[in-house]
Tab-separated table of C-alpha atoms in Angstrom:
chain	number	residue	atom	x	y	z
M	7	MET	CA	101.812	83.607	62.942
M	8	SER	CA	98.847	85.841	62.236
M	9	ASN	CA	98.717	89.269	63.786
M	10	ASN	CA	94.934	89.325	63.566
M	11	ASN	CA	93.946	86.112	65.258
M	12	ILE	CA	95.021	84.187	68.326
M	13	GLU	CA	95.405	80.450	68.101
M	14	PHE	CA	93.885	79.057	71.278
M	15	TYR	CA	96.312	76.415	72.450
M	16	GLN	CA	95.367	73.776	75.005
M	17	GLU	CA	92.982	75.654	77.244
M	18	LYS	CA	92.754	72.440	79.234
M	19	ILE	CA	96.042	70.919	80.393
M	20	ASP	CA	96.297	67.125	80.484
M	21	GLN	CA	97.220	65.856	83.937
M	22	PRO	CA	99.230	68.896	85.121
M	23	ASP	CA	101.615	68.548	88.041
M	24	SER	CA	100.028	70.160	91.106
M	25	THR	CA	103.311	71.897	91.970
M	26	LEU	CA	103.248	73.744	88.629
M	27	TYR	CA	99.577	74.461	88.077
M	28	ASN	CA	96.602	76.340	89.447
M	29	ALA	CA	93.722	78.324	87.958
M	30	ASP	CA	95.718	81.592	87.826
M	31	LEU	CA	98.601	79.960	85.933
M	32	ALA	CA	96.501	77.916	83.504
M	33	PRO	CA	96.152	79.035	79.879
M	34	THR	CA	93.585	81.822	79.618
M	35	PRO	CA	90.364	80.400	78.142
M	36	LYS	CA	88.969	81.897	74.950
M	37	ALA	CA	86.071	83.556	76.791
M	38	LYS	CA	88.486	85.615	78.889
M	39	ARG	CA	90.762	86.659	76.036
M	40	ASN	CA	88.812	89.845	75.500
M	41	TRP	CA	91.292	92.678	76.017
M	42	THR	CA	91.087	95.064	73.085
M	43	ALA	CA	93.610	97.585	71.780
M	44	TRP	CA	91.794	100.316	73.713
M	45	ILE	CA	92.106	98.387	76.971
M	46	TYR	CA	95.860	98.039	76.473
M	47	ALA	CA	96.132	101.730	75.613
M	48	CYS	CA	94.221	102.621	78.807
M	49	VAL	CA	96.333	100.268	80.907
M	50	TRP	CA	99.457	102.012	79.652
M	51	MET	CA	97.892	105.410	80.247
M	52	GLY	CA	97.611	104.238	83.837
M	53	ILE	CA	101.267	103.165	83.848
M	54	VAL	CA	103.032	106.018	82.025
M	55	HIS	CA	102.664	108.434	84.916
M	56	ASN	CA	105.396	106.593	86.777
M	57	ILE	CA	106.649	109.050	89.382
M	58	ASN	CA	110.124	107.523	89.282
M	59	GLN	CA	110.283	108.088	85.535
M	60	TRP	CA	109.088	111.684	86.069
M	61	VAL	CA	111.884	112.213	88.622
M	62	ILE	CA	114.560	110.800	86.283
M	63	THR	CA	113.300	112.982	83.426
M	64	ALA	CA	113.222	116.064	85.656
M	65	ASN	CA	116.732	115.364	86.934
M	66	MET	CA	118.089	115.573	83.393
M	67	LEU	CA	117.139	119.260	83.340
M	68	ASP	CA	118.479	119.692	86.847
M	69	LYS	CA	121.857	118.239	85.778
M	70	GLY	CA	122.203	120.624	82.870
M	71	MET	CA	120.570	119.071	79.820
M	72	SER	CA	118.505	121.262	77.531
M	73	PHE	CA	114.823	120.489	76.981
M	74	TRP	CA	115.516	118.903	73.589
M	75	GLN	CA	118.474	116.869	74.805
M	76	ALA	CA	116.344	115.389	77.596
M	77	PHE	CA	113.517	114.789	75.126
M	78	GLY	CA	115.941	112.909	72.875
M	79	VAL	CA	116.873	110.616	75.769
M	80	THR	CA	113.223	109.750	76.435
M	81	CYS	CA	112.519	109.040	72.753
M	82	PHE	CA	115.536	106.742	72.580
M	83	ALA	CA	114.683	104.943	75.830
M	84	PHE	CA	111.022	104.317	75.065
M	85	GLY	CA	111.752	103.310	71.494
M	86	ILE	CA	113.958	100.548	72.894
M	87	VAL	CA	111.338	99.672	75.508
M	88	TYR	CA	108.590	99.298	72.912
M	89	VAL	CA	110.595	97.003	70.625
M	90	VAL	CA	111.664	94.668	73.435
M	91	LEU	CA	108.250	94.803	75.097
M	92	ILE	CA	106.390	93.815	71.933
M	93	LEU	CA	108.809	90.994	71.199
M	94	ASN	CA	108.296	89.603	74.702
M	95	SER	CA	104.516	90.026	74.387
M	96	PHE	CA	104.037	87.553	71.540
M	97	ALA	CA	104.309	84.327	73.522
M	98	GLY	CA	101.870	85.497	76.192
M	99	ALA	CA	99.283	86.491	73.589
M	100	LYS	CA	99.812	83.317	71.563
M	101	TYR	CA	99.612	80.781	74.377
M	102	GLY	CA	97.644	82.642	77.051
M	103	VAL	CA	100.078	81.881	79.875
M	104	PRO	CA	101.963	84.286	82.162
M	105	PHE	CA	105.680	84.937	82.592
M	106	PRO	CA	106.194	82.421	85.459
M	107	VAL	CA	105.010	79.642	83.144
M	108	LEU	CA	106.789	80.736	79.961
M	109	ILE	CA	110.146	81.076	81.720
M	110	ARG	CA	110.090	77.319	82.422
M	111	SER	CA	110.903	76.663	78.771
M	112	ALA	CA	114.329	78.289	79.084
M	113	PHE	CA	115.256	77.466	82.686
M	114	GLY	CA	113.389	74.246	83.478
M	115	HIS	CA	110.616	74.097	86.064
M	116	LYS	CA	112.965	74.157	89.089
M	117	ALA	CA	115.569	76.651	87.874
M	118	ALA	CA	112.740	78.917	86.697
M	119	LEU	CA	111.989	79.601	90.346
M	120	ILE	CA	115.172	81.734	90.453
M	121	PRO	CA	114.024	84.492	88.048
M	122	ILE	CA	110.438	84.103	89.284
M	123	PHE	CA	111.534	84.658	92.883
M	124	ILE	CA	113.724	87.632	91.953
M	125	ARG	CA	110.916	89.204	89.940
M	126	GLY	CA	108.490	88.570	92.792
M	127	VAL	CA	110.804	90.183	95.344
M	128	LEU	CA	111.316	93.206	93.095
M	129	GLY	CA	107.573	93.417	92.595
M	130	ILE	CA	106.949	93.424	96.345
M	131	PHE	CA	109.722	95.991	96.782
M	132	TRP	CA	108.110	98.344	94.242
M	133	PHE	CA	104.646	97.573	95.544
M	134	GLY	CA	105.651	98.811	98.988
M	135	ILE	CA	107.159	101.989	97.537
M	136	PHE	CA	103.988	102.867	95.650
M	137	VAL	CA	101.787	102.159	98.646
M	138	TYR	CA	103.883	104.794	100.411
M	139	LEU	CA	103.706	107.207	97.450
M	140	ALA	CA	99.925	106.857	97.472
M	141	SER	CA	99.924	107.788	101.155
M	142	GLU	CA	101.826	110.997	100.305
M	143	SER	CA	99.011	112.015	97.964
M	144	ILE	CA	96.448	111.315	100.682
M	145	ASP	CA	98.497	113.390	103.110
M	146	VAL	CA	98.613	116.348	100.683
M	147	ALA	CA	94.888	116.039	99.897
M	148	PHE	CA	93.844	116.075	103.565
M	149	GLY	CA	96.349	118.820	104.332
M	150	ALA	CA	94.545	121.065	101.848
M	151	ILE	CA	91.079	120.755	103.406
M	152	VAL	CA	91.428	119.534	107.019
M	153	PRO	CA	92.304	122.294	109.543
M	154	GLY	CA	95.271	121.412	111.739
M	155	TRP	CA	96.208	118.390	109.616
M	156	GLU	CA	99.876	119.372	109.417
M	157	ASP	CA	100.055	119.600	113.220
M	158	LEU	CA	99.617	115.828	113.327
M	159	SER	CA	103.147	115.509	111.943
M	160	ASN	CA	104.431	116.439	115.411
M	161	ILE	CA	103.098	113.129	116.746
M	162	ASN	CA	105.698	110.555	115.720
M	163	PHE	CA	105.054	106.866	115.173
M	164	LEU	CA	107.597	104.420	113.649
M	165	GLY	CA	109.465	107.280	112.016
M	166	MET	CA	106.299	108.799	110.525
M	167	GLY	CA	104.106	111.657	111.626
M	168	LEU	CA	100.547	110.708	112.574
M	169	ASN	CA	99.265	112.386	109.402
M	170	THR	CA	101.463	110.091	107.307
M	171	VAL	CA	100.377	107.061	109.352
M	172	ILE	CA	96.719	107.823	108.629
M	173	GLY	CA	97.425	108.324	104.924
M	174	TYR	CA	99.467	105.117	104.831
M	175	THR	CA	96.671	103.130	106.466
M	176	ILE	CA	94.114	104.453	103.970
M	177	SER	CA	96.494	103.610	101.122
M	178	ILE	CA	96.824	100.027	102.347
M	179	ILE	CA	93.036	99.656	102.515
M	180	LEU	CA	92.564	101.064	99.001
M	181	HIS	CA	95.191	98.712	97.575
M	182	TYR	CA	93.556	95.778	99.348
M	183	LEU	CA	90.146	96.600	97.891
M	184	LEU	CA	91.568	96.967	94.400
M	185	ILE	CA	93.820	93.930	94.045
M	186	THR	CA	91.950	91.278	96.040
M	187	HIS	CA	89.080	91.158	93.535
M	188	GLY	CA	91.135	89.847	90.652
M	189	ILE	CA	92.337	91.012	87.269
M	190	GLU	CA	88.903	92.107	86.046
M	191	ARG	CA	88.546	94.800	88.714
M	192	ILE	CA	92.008	96.108	87.852
M	193	LYS	CA	91.064	96.214	84.160
M	194	LYS	CA	87.864	98.166	84.856
M	195	TYR	CA	89.729	100.597	87.097
M	196	GLU	CA	92.339	101.285	84.415
M	197	LEU	CA	89.664	102.166	81.844
M	198	TRP	CA	88.759	105.374	83.676
M	199	ALA	CA	91.866	106.069	85.783
M	200	GLY	CA	94.294	106.251	82.845
M	201	PRO	CA	92.499	108.954	80.808
M	202	LEU	CA	91.648	110.970	83.956
M	203	ILE	CA	95.304	111.283	84.894
M	204	MET	CA	96.095	112.834	81.531
M	205	VAL	CA	93.636	115.641	82.298
M	206	VAL	CA	95.652	116.666	85.362
M	207	ALA	CA	98.922	116.356	83.459
M	208	ILE	CA	97.695	118.708	80.729
M	209	ALA	CA	96.439	121.129	83.396
M	210	LEU	CA	99.963	121.222	84.861
M	211	VAL	CA	101.383	122.006	81.413
M	212	ILE	CA	98.977	124.945	81.085
M	213	TRP	CA	100.184	126.161	84.490
M	214	ALA	CA	103.835	125.833	83.396
M	215	ILE	CA	103.228	127.783	80.183
M	216	ASN	CA	101.484	130.475	82.184
M	217	VAL	CA	104.247	130.928	84.788
M	218	ALA	CA	106.957	130.943	82.093
M	219	GLY	CA	105.100	133.469	79.944
M	220	GLY	CA	104.685	131.111	77.004
M	221	LEU	CA	105.808	127.798	75.571
M	222	SER	CA	109.026	129.107	74.008
M	223	PRO	CA	110.873	129.803	77.306
M	224	LEU	CA	110.178	126.227	78.427
M	225	VAL	CA	111.474	124.445	75.337
M	226	ASN	CA	114.421	126.769	74.832
M	227	ILE	CA	116.188	126.102	78.124
M	228	GLU	CA	119.845	125.856	77.147
M	229	SER	CA	122.243	123.075	78.007
M	230	THR	CA	124.878	123.721	80.675
M	231	ILE	CA	126.382	120.239	80.698
M	232	ALA	CA	129.976	119.783	79.518
M	233	LYS	CA	130.363	117.994	76.194
M	234	GLU	CA	132.538	115.269	77.683
M	235	ASP	CA	129.825	114.469	80.247
M	236	PHE	CA	126.873	114.427	77.852
M	237	TRP	CA	126.894	110.841	76.584
M	238	GLY	CA	127.499	109.377	80.020
M	239	LEU	CA	124.457	111.236	81.332
M	240	PHE	CA	122.514	110.335	78.175
M	241	PHE	CA	122.885	106.576	78.643
M	242	LEU	CA	122.688	106.690	82.443
M	243	SER	CA	119.361	108.520	82.157
M	244	ALA	CA	118.154	106.190	79.392
M	245	THR	CA	118.974	103.075	81.420
M	246	GLY	CA	117.358	104.706	84.447
M	247	ILE	CA	114.157	105.269	82.460
M	248	ILE	CA	114.269	101.709	81.122
M	249	GLY	CA	114.876	100.542	84.698
M	250	THR	CA	111.506	101.968	85.734
M	251	VAL	CA	109.807	99.474	83.391
M	252	ALA	CA	112.483	96.729	83.255
M	253	THR	CA	110.453	94.405	85.458
M	254	LEU	CA	107.331	94.950	83.352
M	255	ILE	CA	109.234	94.159	80.151
M	256	VAL	CA	109.910	90.716	81.609
M	257	ASN	CA	106.410	89.968	82.868
M	258	ILE	CA	104.412	91.635	80.057
M	259	PRO	CA	102.978	88.182	79.114
M	260	ASP	CA	100.968	88.506	82.349
M	261	LEU	CA	98.942	91.169	80.523
M	262	THR	CA	99.083	90.039	76.898
M	263	ARG	CA	97.744	86.589	77.812
M	264	PHE	CA	94.304	88.253	77.872
M	265	SER	CA	94.618	89.807	74.407
M	266	ARG	CA	91.836	89.221	71.891
M	267	SER	CA	94.437	89.114	69.111
M	268	GLN	CA	98.080	89.841	68.418
M	269	LYS	CA	96.949	92.961	66.589
M	270	ASP	CA	95.114	94.234	69.689
M	271	GLN	CA	98.139	94.013	71.955
M	272	ILE	CA	100.509	95.425	69.309
M	273	VAL	CA	98.303	98.396	68.406
M	274	GLY	CA	97.214	99.053	71.983
M	275	GLN	CA	100.776	99.023	73.243
M	276	ALA	CA	101.912	101.164	70.304
M	277	ILE	CA	99.502	103.819	71.537
M	278	GLY	CA	100.309	103.209	75.162
M	279	VAL	CA	104.102	102.851	75.151
M	280	PRO	CA	106.055	105.032	72.696
M	281	ILE	CA	103.253	107.527	72.064
M	282	MET	CA	101.927	107.933	75.622
M	283	PHE	CA	105.310	107.592	77.346
M	284	ILE	CA	106.897	110.200	75.079
M	285	PHE	CA	103.831	112.406	75.445
M	286	PHE	CA	104.023	112.109	79.226
M	287	SER	CA	107.772	112.774	79.120
M	288	ILE	CA	107.090	116.011	77.254
M	289	ILE	CA	104.597	116.903	79.963
M	290	SER	CA	107.067	116.134	82.761
M	291	LEU	CA	109.793	118.171	81.018
M	292	LEU	CA	107.504	121.156	80.425
M	293	VAL	CA	106.190	121.099	83.989
M	294	THR	CA	109.701	120.699	85.422
M	295	ALA	CA	110.883	123.625	83.322
M	296	GLY	CA	107.914	125.555	84.696
M	297	THR	CA	109.074	124.925	88.268
M	298	MET	CA	112.425	126.497	87.351
M	299	TYR	CA	110.596	129.718	86.443
M	300	ALA	CA	108.079	129.551	89.281
M	301	TYR	CA	110.357	128.565	92.157
M	302	GLY	CA	113.891	129.221	90.923
M	303	GLY	CA	114.866	125.555	90.871
M	304	VAL	CA	113.740	122.099	89.841
M	305	ILE	CA	110.928	120.375	91.735
M	306	ASN	CA	110.958	116.840	90.407
M	307	ASP	CA	107.868	115.316	92.070
M	308	PRO	CA	104.396	116.291	90.730
M	309	ILE	CA	102.675	115.883	94.102
M	310	HIS	CA	104.995	118.489	95.621
M	311	ILE	CA	104.280	120.825	92.711
M	312	ILE	CA	100.532	120.580	93.295
M	313	GLU	CA	101.093	120.953	97.038
M	314	ARG	CA	102.446	124.473	96.453
M	315	PHE	CA	99.322	125.780	94.733
M	316	ASP	CA	97.342	128.444	96.610
M	317	ASN	CA	93.858	127.066	95.944
M	318	PRO	CA	93.002	124.326	98.512
M	319	LEU	CA	90.319	122.813	96.273
M	320	VAL	CA	92.751	122.552	93.361
M	321	VAL	CA	95.338	120.937	95.641
M	322	PHE	CA	92.768	118.451	96.967
M	323	ILE	CA	91.449	117.422	93.543
M	324	GLY	CA	94.941	117.238	92.052
M	325	ALA	CA	96.243	115.107	94.931
M	326	ILE	CA	93.272	112.724	94.716
M	327	ILE	CA	93.833	112.211	90.998
M	328	ILE	CA	97.550	111.577	91.558
M	329	LEU	CA	96.471	109.075	94.220
M	330	ALA	CA	94.322	107.381	91.563
M	331	SER	CA	97.322	107.352	89.221
M	332	VAL	CA	99.587	105.691	91.788
M	333	LEU	CA	96.941	103.057	92.515
M	334	SER	CA	96.542	102.511	88.787
M	335	LEU	CA	100.270	102.060	88.233
M	336	ASN	CA	100.756	99.773	91.212
M	337	ALA	CA	97.798	97.581	90.291
M	338	ALA	CA	98.677	97.234	86.603
M	339	THR	CA	102.354	96.462	87.168
M	340	ASN	CA	103.475	95.287	90.587
M	341	ALA	CA	100.224	93.750	91.849
M	342	ILE	CA	99.693	91.649	88.720
M	343	ALA	CA	103.328	90.542	88.602
M	344	VAL	CA	103.460	89.631	92.278
M	345	GLY	CA	100.124	87.839	92.048
M	346	PHE	CA	101.262	85.503	89.288
M	347	ASP	CA	104.880	85.160	90.480
M	348	LEU	CA	104.053	84.103	94.024
M	349	ALA	CA	101.281	81.843	92.751
M	350	ALA	CA	103.914	80.115	90.597
M	351	LEU	CA	106.241	79.643	93.575
M	352	LEU	CA	103.567	77.908	95.665
M	353	PRO	CA	100.675	77.073	93.302
M	354	GLN	CA	99.117	74.617	95.744
M	355	LYS	CA	98.795	77.255	98.476
M	356	LEU	CA	98.729	80.647	96.777
M	357	ASN	CA	96.486	82.266	94.212
M	358	PHE	CA	96.388	85.813	92.819
M	359	ARG	CA	94.353	87.193	95.741
M	360	LYS	CA	96.468	85.637	98.503
M	361	ALA	CA	99.670	86.756	96.782
M	362	GLY	CA	98.358	90.323	96.683
M	363	ILE	CA	97.760	90.258	100.441
M	364	ILE	CA	101.314	89.009	100.996
M	365	ALA	CA	102.631	91.830	98.798
M	366	ILE	CA	100.834	94.393	100.951
M	367	PHE	CA	102.123	92.846	104.178
M	368	VAL	CA	105.771	92.466	103.100
M	369	GLY	CA	105.713	95.845	101.311
M	370	VAL	CA	104.765	97.515	104.588
M	371	LEU	CA	107.523	95.646	106.441
M	372	SER	CA	110.096	97.093	104.000
M	373	LEU	CA	109.561	100.480	105.723
M	374	PRO	CA	109.855	102.583	102.529
M	375	TRP	CA	109.208	105.853	104.371
M	376	LEU	CA	112.629	105.543	106.034
M	377	TRP	CA	114.716	105.371	102.845
M	378	TYR	CA	112.712	106.229	99.738
M	379	GLY	CA	113.837	109.427	98.015
M	380	GLU	CA	117.558	109.141	98.753
M	381	THR	CA	118.958	110.066	95.321
M	382	ALA	CA	122.132	107.962	95.332
M	383	TYR	CA	120.262	104.983	96.749
M	384	MET	CA	117.508	105.200	94.150
M	385	ASP	CA	120.017	105.506	91.274
M	386	ASN	CA	121.627	102.269	92.429
M	387	ILE	CA	118.231	100.601	92.732
M	388	MET	CA	117.391	101.481	89.122
M	389	GLY	CA	120.727	100.060	88.003
M	390	VAL	CA	120.267	96.818	89.918
M	391	LEU	CA	116.759	96.445	88.463
M	392	GLY	CA	118.128	96.802	84.959
M	393	SER	CA	121.052	94.503	85.716
M	394	THR	CA	118.716	91.817	87.071
M	395	MET	CA	115.879	91.953	84.579
M	396	GLY	CA	117.977	92.618	81.453
M	397	PRO	CA	119.501	89.097	81.290
M	398	VAL	CA	116.114	87.493	81.961
M	399	ALA	CA	114.558	89.431	79.065
M	400	GLY	CA	117.446	88.496	76.777
M	401	ILE	CA	117.160	84.799	77.619
M	402	MET	CA	113.380	84.811	77.098
M	403	LEU	CA	113.644	86.457	73.684
M	404	ILE	CA	116.385	84.125	72.423
M	405	ASP	CA	114.535	81.092	73.752
M	406	PHE	CA	111.232	81.957	72.057
M	407	PHE	CA	112.411	83.378	68.751
M	408	VAL	CA	115.671	81.495	68.119
M	409	ILE	CA	115.700	78.257	70.119
M	410	ARG	CA	111.973	77.375	69.975
M	411	ARG	CA	111.217	79.165	66.704
M	412	GLN	CA	108.054	80.663	68.260
M	413	LYS	CA	106.646	77.258	69.165
M	414	TYR	CA	106.003	75.986	72.689
M	415	GLU	CA	104.412	72.700	73.702
M	416	VAL	CA	102.038	74.092	76.307
M	417	ASN	CA	101.313	70.897	78.225
M	418	SER	CA	105.046	70.430	78.874
M	419	LEU	CA	105.129	73.758	80.710
M	420	PHE	CA	102.936	72.236	83.428
M	421	VAL	CA	104.574	68.844	83.950
M	422	THR	CA	107.920	67.791	85.405
M	423	ASP	CA	108.790	65.213	82.739
M	424	GLY	CA	107.874	67.084	79.560
M	425	LEU	CA	109.879	68.601	76.746
M	426	TYR	CA	111.440	71.230	79.023
M	427	ALA	CA	112.458	68.950	81.882
M	428	TYR	CA	116.217	69.240	81.238
M	429	LYS	CA	118.122	67.564	84.081
M	430	ASP	CA	115.828	67.296	87.096
M	431	GLY	CA	114.169	70.582	86.119
M	432	TRP	CA	117.420	72.545	85.793
M	433	ASN	CA	118.821	74.026	82.600
M	434	ILE	CA	122.257	75.004	83.835
M	435	HIS	CA	122.913	76.867	80.579
M	436	ALA	CA	120.147	79.369	81.303
M	437	VAL	CA	121.327	79.777	84.888
M	438	LEU	CA	124.895	80.455	83.735
M	439	ALA	CA	123.684	82.921	81.096
M	440	PHE	CA	121.697	84.768	83.742
M	441	ILE	CA	124.605	84.910	86.203
M	442	ILE	CA	127.096	86.063	83.567
M	443	GLY	CA	124.673	88.656	82.195
M	444	PHE	CA	123.967	89.969	85.677
M	445	ILE	CA	127.651	90.244	86.629
M	446	ILE	CA	128.589	92.000	83.362
M	447	ALA	CA	125.660	94.397	83.684
M	448	LEU	CA	126.519	95.248	87.285
M	449	SER	CA	130.295	95.413	86.765
M	450	GLY	CA	130.259	99.206	86.572
M	451	LEU	CA	128.788	99.392	90.064
M	452	ILE	CA	131.018	96.852	91.776
M	453	VAL	CA	134.362	97.549	90.033
M	454	PRO	CA	135.446	101.203	90.493
M	455	LYS	CA	137.675	101.243	87.394
M	456	LEU	CA	134.716	100.135	85.279
M	457	ASP	CA	132.270	102.662	86.690
M	458	TRP	CA	131.695	104.120	83.209
M	459	LEU	CA	130.017	100.838	82.220
M	460	TYR	CA	127.258	101.430	84.763
M	461	ALA	CA	125.526	103.809	82.364
M	462	TYR	CA	124.917	100.868	80.010
M	463	ASN	CA	123.862	98.255	82.593
M	464	TRP	CA	120.502	97.230	81.101
M	465	PHE	CA	121.913	97.038	77.572
M	466	LEU	CA	124.831	94.927	78.801
M	467	GLY	CA	122.450	92.670	80.726
M	468	ILE	CA	120.006	91.914	77.935
M	469	GLY	CA	122.755	91.583	75.317
M	470	THR	CA	125.102	89.403	77.364
M	471	GLY	CA	122.363	87.231	78.836
M	472	GLY	CA	120.796	86.540	75.449
M	473	LEU	CA	124.117	85.979	73.650
M	474	VAL	CA	125.550	83.612	76.269
M	475	TYR	CA	122.298	81.636	76.375
M	476	TRP	CA	122.289	81.259	72.574
M	477	LEU	CA	125.943	80.171	72.475
M	478	LEU	CA	125.566	77.644	75.300
M	479	MET	CA	122.349	76.148	73.948
M	480	THR	CA	123.759	75.915	70.415
M	481	ALA	CA	126.849	74.121	71.734
M	482	LYS	CA	124.598	71.817	73.765
M	483	PHE	CA	122.540	70.859	70.715
M	484	LYS	CA	125.616	70.179	68.580
M	485	LYS	CA	127.178	67.999	71.258
M	486	GLU	CA	124.029	65.973	71.838
M	487	LYS	CA	123.428	65.535	68.122
M	488	ASN	CA	126.930	64.137	67.725
M	489	ILE	CA	126.402	61.659	70.574
M	490	SER	CA	123.430	59.984	68.983
M	491	ASN	CA	121.239	60.735	66.006
M	492	ASN	CA	118.658	58.426	67.555
M	493	SER	CA	118.466	60.384	70.821
M	494	LYS	CA	115.222	61.936	71.958
M	495	ILE	CA	117.107	65.202	71.822
M	496	THR	CA	116.573	66.840	68.453
M	497	PRO	CA	118.225	69.497	66.315
M	498	LEU	CA	117.632	73.174	66.807
M	499	ASN	CA	114.905	73.530	64.194
M	500	LYS	CA	112.476	71.079	65.813
M	501	VAL	CA	110.361	71.247	68.919
M	502	GLU	CA	111.031	68.026	70.740
M	503	LYS	CA	112.695	67.136	74.019
M	504	TYR	CA	115.736	69.304	74.735
């Protein structure tokens, strides 16, 4: 496979089944495969400022890690993320189809609805959270320039102050305008939103250096964590960081399907993932360390740091840019994933735009303002995300690189009687691999005596899911080969009917 050129496979599908096909799921035509390395870098610049990742990074300092220990965790975590992300990007860039279509190869067209549905639900869940986070930025921005704004908090409605209700409504409208005009509007938005956010981040670093009296006090914060607790916190934090992008690792083909070449998505994501994520982690660590000098304790949310500044204009501008960053992140990750996932569940009735509207509606109904921010709850959420998405990623990687040898028959992904039909659209081996991987990954949360395993949940999920899938499929091939050499089912090294 060339890294410089994309082979344009079957832009037109022959007689697709209407339950598996619509315009949003079809292979991306050559004319629309125009995303360059710079576009991918900008998209990731718009994603790296994940507030949840900032909070996890900040909490490492709060729990006693030194600056360099916490930095080591982020380097480890995002190194792993980049490797897995790139591996799962190849198929999307090669064939121009999104995650909900590619997953049919491993699971079958009916069983594939299980991981698609789970990913869609998680996407809606996160979408609702970030709609709420955007409303917080609007609240802070208006609070800086509108007299009496904070007094509106005394008027309560559905558990929110009136000021939050107004901000939430504006956030919903902004998300609607952004995601209901398709992938191209999101791409154009990312091109300016991503770089702009970095300007504010660097400004916060300058502030942190100033309040600490130099860079040295920030990077020389000493560790207070006990040696016996270090590695547990190391891997728990690493899996937490990976959990913030675990869903995107799975559905990255939704983005790489638009790549001009394999080289573009590899280079662009090399800039955007390990480089920008580690760079942004350094920023979050420096700024968090600055809050320890400025306020005597850790403030782990950037919007609440900006909120404390004395200059109303600075607070307003900073809050508006953080608002842009939240919109950017939500559009590039959750909106795109939900759009394609829900379209795959009901392709005859839903497209990208309609799915986005559903995400807004259901996200609001999840009432994130009532529970978001509870530390113990959020830690469990990150673990469940990793435990759910890890096995799916493992199965996808083994299926593409080991079982299919990097070759898919595209037309069969859109019909019910093709090469990936299995038994009535169900590959029970993939379903079992997913269930086993999920249970093993989550065992540390549900079995008290195994609680130490919880720190490794994502690693257990991707490893177990992929290994079990490989073992089951290999056994299946050997058994079927022994039954009949004349069967339509072929050995592992060919791409025929499985």
